[in-house]
Structure formats: structure tokens, C-alpha cells
Short mmCIF file of C-alpha atoms and ligand atoms in Angstrom, two decimals:
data_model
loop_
_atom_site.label_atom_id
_atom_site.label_comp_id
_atom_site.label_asym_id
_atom_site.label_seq_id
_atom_site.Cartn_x
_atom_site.Cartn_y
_atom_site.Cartn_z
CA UNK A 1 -12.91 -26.19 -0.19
CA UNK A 2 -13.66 -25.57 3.50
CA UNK A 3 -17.14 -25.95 5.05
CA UNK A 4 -18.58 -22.43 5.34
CA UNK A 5 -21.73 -21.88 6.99
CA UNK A 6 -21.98 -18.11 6.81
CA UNK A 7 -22.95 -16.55 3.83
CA UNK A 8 -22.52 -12.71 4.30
CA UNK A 9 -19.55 -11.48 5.71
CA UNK A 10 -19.78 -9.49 9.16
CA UNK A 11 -20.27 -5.88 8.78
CA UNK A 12 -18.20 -5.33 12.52
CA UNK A 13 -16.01 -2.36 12.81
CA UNK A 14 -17.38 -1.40 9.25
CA UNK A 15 -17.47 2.68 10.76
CA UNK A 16 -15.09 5.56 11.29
CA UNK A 17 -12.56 4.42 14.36
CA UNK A 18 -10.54 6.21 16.34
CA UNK A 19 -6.86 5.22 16.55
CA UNK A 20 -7.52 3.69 19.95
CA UNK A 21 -10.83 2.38 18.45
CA UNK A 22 -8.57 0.62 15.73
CA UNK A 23 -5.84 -0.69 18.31
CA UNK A 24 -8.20 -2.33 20.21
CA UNK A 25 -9.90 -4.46 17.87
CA UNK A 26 -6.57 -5.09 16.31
CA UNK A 27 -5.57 -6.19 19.76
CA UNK A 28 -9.05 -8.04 20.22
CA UNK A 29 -8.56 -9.86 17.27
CA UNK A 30 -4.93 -11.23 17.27
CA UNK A 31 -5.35 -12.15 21.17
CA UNK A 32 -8.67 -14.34 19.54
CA UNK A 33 -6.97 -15.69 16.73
CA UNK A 34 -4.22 -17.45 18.04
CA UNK A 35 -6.54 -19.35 19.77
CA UNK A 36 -8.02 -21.11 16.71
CA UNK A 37 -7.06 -24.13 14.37
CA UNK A 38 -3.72 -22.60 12.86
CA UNK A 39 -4.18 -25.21 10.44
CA UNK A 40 -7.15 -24.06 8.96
CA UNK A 41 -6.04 -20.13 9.52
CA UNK A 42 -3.61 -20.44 8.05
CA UNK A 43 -4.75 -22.46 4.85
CA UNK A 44 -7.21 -20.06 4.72
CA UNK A 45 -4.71 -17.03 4.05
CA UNK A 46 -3.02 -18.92 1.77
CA UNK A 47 -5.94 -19.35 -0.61
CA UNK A 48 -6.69 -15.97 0.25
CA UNK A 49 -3.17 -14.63 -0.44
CA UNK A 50 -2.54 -16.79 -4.00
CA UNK A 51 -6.32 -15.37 -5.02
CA UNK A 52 -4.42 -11.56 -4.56
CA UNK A 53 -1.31 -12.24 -6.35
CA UNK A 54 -3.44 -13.47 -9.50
CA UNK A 55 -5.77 -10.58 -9.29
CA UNK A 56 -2.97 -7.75 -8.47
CA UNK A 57 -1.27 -7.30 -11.89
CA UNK A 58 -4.38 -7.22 -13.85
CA UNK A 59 -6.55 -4.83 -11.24
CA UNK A 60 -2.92 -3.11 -11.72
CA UNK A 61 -3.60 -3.11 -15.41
CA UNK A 62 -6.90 -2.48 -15.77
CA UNK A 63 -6.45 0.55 -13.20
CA UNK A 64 -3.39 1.95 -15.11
CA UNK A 65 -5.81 2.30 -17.98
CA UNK A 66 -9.01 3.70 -16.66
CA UNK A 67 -7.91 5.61 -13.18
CA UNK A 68 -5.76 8.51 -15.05
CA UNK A 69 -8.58 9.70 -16.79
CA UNK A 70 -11.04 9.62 -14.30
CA UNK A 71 -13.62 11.97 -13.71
CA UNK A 72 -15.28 10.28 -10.14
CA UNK A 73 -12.59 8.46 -8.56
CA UNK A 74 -14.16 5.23 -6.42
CA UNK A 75 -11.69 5.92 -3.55
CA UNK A 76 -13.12 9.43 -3.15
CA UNK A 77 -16.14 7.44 -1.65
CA UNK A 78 -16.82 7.76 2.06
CA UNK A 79 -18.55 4.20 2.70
CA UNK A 80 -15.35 2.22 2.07
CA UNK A 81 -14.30 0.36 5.87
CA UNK A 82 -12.02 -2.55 7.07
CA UNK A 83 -14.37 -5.52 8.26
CA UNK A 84 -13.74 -8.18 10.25
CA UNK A 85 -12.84 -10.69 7.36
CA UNK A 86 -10.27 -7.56 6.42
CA UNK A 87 -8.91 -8.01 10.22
CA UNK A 88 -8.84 -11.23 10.35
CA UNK A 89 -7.00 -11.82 7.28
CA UNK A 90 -4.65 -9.23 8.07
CA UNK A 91 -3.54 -10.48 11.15
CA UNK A 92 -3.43 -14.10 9.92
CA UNK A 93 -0.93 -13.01 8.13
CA UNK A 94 1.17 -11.93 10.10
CA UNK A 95 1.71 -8.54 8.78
CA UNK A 96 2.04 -4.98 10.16
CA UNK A 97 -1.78 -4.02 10.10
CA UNK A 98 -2.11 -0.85 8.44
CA UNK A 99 -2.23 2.22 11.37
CA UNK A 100 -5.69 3.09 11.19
CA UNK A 101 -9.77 2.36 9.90
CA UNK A 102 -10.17 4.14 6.93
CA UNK A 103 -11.11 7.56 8.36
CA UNK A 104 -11.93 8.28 12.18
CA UNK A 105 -15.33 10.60 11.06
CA UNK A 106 -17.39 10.17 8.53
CA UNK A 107 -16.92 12.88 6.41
CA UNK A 108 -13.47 12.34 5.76
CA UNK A 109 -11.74 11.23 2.50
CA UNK A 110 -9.51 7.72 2.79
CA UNK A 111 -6.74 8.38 4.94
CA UNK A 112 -4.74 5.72 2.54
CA UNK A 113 -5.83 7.99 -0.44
CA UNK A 114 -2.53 9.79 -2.00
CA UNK A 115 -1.49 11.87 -5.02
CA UNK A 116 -0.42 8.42 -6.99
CA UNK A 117 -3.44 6.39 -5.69
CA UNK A 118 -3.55 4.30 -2.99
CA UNK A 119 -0.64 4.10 -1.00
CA UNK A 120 -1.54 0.03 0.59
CA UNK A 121 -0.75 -3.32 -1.18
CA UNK A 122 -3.53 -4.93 -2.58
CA UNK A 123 -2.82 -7.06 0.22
CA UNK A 124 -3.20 -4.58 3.16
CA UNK A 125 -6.38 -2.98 1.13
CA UNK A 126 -10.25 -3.54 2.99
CA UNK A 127 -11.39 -6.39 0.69
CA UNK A 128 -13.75 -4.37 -1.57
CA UNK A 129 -11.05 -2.49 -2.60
CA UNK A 130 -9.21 -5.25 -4.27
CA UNK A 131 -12.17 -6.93 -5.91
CA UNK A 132 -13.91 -3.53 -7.03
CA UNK A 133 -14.38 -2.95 -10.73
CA UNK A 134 -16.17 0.29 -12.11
CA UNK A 135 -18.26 0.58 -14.76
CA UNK A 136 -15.07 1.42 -17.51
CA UNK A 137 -12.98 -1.96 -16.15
CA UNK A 138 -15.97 -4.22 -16.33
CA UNK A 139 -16.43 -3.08 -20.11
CA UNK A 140 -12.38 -4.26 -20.29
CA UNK A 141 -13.11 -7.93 -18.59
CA UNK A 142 -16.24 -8.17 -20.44
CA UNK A 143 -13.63 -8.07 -23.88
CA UNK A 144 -11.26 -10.66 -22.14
CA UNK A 145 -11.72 -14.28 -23.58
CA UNK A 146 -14.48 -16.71 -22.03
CA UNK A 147 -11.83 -18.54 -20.16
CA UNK A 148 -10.48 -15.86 -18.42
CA UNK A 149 -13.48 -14.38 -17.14
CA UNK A 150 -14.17 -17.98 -15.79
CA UNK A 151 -10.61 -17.68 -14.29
CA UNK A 152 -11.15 -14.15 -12.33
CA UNK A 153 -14.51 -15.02 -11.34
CA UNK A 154 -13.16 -18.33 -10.01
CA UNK A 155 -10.62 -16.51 -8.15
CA UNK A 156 -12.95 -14.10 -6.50
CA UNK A 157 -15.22 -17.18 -5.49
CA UNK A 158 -12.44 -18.57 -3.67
CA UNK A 159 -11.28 -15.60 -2.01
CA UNK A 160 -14.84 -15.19 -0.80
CA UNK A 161 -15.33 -18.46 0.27
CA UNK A 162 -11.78 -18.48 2.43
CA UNK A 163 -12.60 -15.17 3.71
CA UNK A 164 -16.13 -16.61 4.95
CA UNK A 165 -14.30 -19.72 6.22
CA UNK A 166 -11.91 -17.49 8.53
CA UNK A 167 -15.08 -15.65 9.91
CA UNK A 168 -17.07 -18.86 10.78
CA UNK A 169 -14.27 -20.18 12.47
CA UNK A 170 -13.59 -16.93 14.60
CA UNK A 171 -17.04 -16.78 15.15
CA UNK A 172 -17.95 -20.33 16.41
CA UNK A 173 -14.62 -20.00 18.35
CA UNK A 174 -16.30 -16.66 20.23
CA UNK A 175 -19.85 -18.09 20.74
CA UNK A 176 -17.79 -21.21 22.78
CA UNK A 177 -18.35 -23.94 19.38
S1 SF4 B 1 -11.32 2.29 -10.47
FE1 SF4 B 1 -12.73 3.25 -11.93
S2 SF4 B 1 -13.99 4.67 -10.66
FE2 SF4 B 1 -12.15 4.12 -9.49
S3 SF4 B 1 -10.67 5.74 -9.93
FE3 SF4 B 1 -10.25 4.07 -11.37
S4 SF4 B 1 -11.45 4.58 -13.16
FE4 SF4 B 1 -12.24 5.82 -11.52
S1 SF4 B 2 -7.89 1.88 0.98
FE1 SF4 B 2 -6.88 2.54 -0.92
S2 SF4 B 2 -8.14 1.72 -2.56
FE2 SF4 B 2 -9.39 1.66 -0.70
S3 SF4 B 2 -10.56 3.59 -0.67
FE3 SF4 B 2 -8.67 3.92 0.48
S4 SF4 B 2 -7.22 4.76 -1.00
FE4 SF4 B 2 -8.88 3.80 -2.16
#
């Protein structure tokens, strides 16, 4: 495990953006990057990346059984943003970023939000949206053996932990570390 000194993640850029807004920081953000350890970037995505994969067919599962039915869907929820851990795993690796924040005003619905659901990987999602559970899908884990609720709450642990990791070091980069 790397040595993380933060504890919170960053709430930057965690509000409605404009598309130049978004290009910008996207901009910002790559241009910073590739000026840090690429070793430790990139091992960082990595962990971050294999923690996804094991989570995406059972969020995919657990969604296929709950979401049809549902009478308050999550993503209808105006408070979900990219952060900086979002950005800087995105562009670490080494994807198209998707083309905007999540809305550009507040009052608007998830511009990502479709008739099927969400139309990003898991992989291109802000963060909370891959770890989320409601209220129905915890009542599913909570039914899953011992050892697999060890397993997924193992996984999320290290996906947190490699997320903070990435920040500290883009952040100790920026303050001249
Ligand atoms: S994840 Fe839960 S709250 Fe969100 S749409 Fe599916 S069932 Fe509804
Ligand atoms: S990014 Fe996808 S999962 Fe997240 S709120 Fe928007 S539509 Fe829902």
C-alpha cells in the first residue's frame, strides 16, 4: 500500500461547469500530471482500475435487480459531481475524458442520465457513482456470505486508498513538495 497522508478526498471542481469550465481543468490537470512519478501514477490506476473490474459485474447485478423497479432513482439526484480524484484518475488513464461535469447549472438532471441508465463505464463514472449502494442493494450484500462482504469492502478500501494516494501526490507536486 502507498503512503497516503490525506484522508478526505478534495471536493475541487465538485459544481456545475461549463464546457469551457470542464476543458480547462481537464487541460489543467493532464499538463500537471505528466509531471509526476509515472511510476506511482500509474500503479495507482492500476489498483484503481482492477478494484472496478471486480466491482462492475456485481454493481451490474445488483443494479439489474433493484433499478427496474425503482420508484426514486439515485441518478435523478442533483449533488452528484466529478472531483479531482475522478480527474485525476481519468486522465491517468489515458482515456477520452467524458465531454462534460455532470450538469453546467444546478438544477439540471445528469447529462450522462439516459433511457437505459447511465450511458458511462463504470470506469468513466464520478467515483460515488461506482461505489454507491441504496438502501434495496445493501439489503442484497448484507445476504452475501461473510467472506464476500470482506472481499467488496476490501476492494472499496483499496480503491479509496489509491484514489487518496493520486491526490497527495498531485497535491504535494502543486504546493512545490
Ligand atoms: S441504485 Fe437503487 S436508488 Fe438508484 S436507481 Fe437503482 S434501485 Fe434506485
Ligand atoms: S454519471 Fe451516470 S451513474 Fe452517475 S449520476 Fe450520472 S447517470 Fe447516474
Amino acid at each position: 500500500m502507498p503512503i497516503v497522508q490525506k484522508s478526505e478526498e478534495s471536493p475541487r471542481y465538485r459544481y456545475p461547469m461549463s464546457s469551457m469550465e470542464w476543458r480547462e481543468a481537464a487541460e489543467r490537470i493532464r499538463d500537471e500530471i505528466s509531471a509526476l512519478d509515472q511510476e506511482k501514477v500509474q500503479h495507482s490506476m492500476h489498483c484503481i482500475t482492477w478494484g472496478i473490474e471486480w466491482l462492475d459485474p456485481l454493481m451490474h447485478r445488483y443494479c439489474m435487480e433493484t433499478c427496474p423497479s425503482c420508484q426514486d432513482p439515485c441518478c435523478t439526484g442533483k449533488e452528484v459531481f466529478f472531483n479531482q480524484a475522478d480527474l485525476l484518475y481519468l486522465t491517468a488513464l489515458n482515456t477520452q475524458i467524458p465531454p462534460g461535469q455532470t450538469r453546467s447549472r444546478p438544477w439540471e438532471t445528469c447529462r450522462y442520465l439516459g433511457e437505459k441508465g447511465c450511458m458511462l463505464s463504470r470506469f468513466h463514472r464520478p467515483y460515488v457513482c461506482v461505489w454507491f449502494l441504496c438502501d434495496a442493494q445493501m439489503k442484497i450484500l448484507s445476504l452475501e456470505s461473510n467472506r464476500f462482504q470482506r472481499r467488496f469492502l476490501e476492494t472499496l478500501q483499496k480503491i479509496r486508498v489509491h484514489r487518496l494516494a493520486l491526490e497527495s501526490l498531485y497535491e504535494r507536486n502543486a504546493q512545490g513538495d
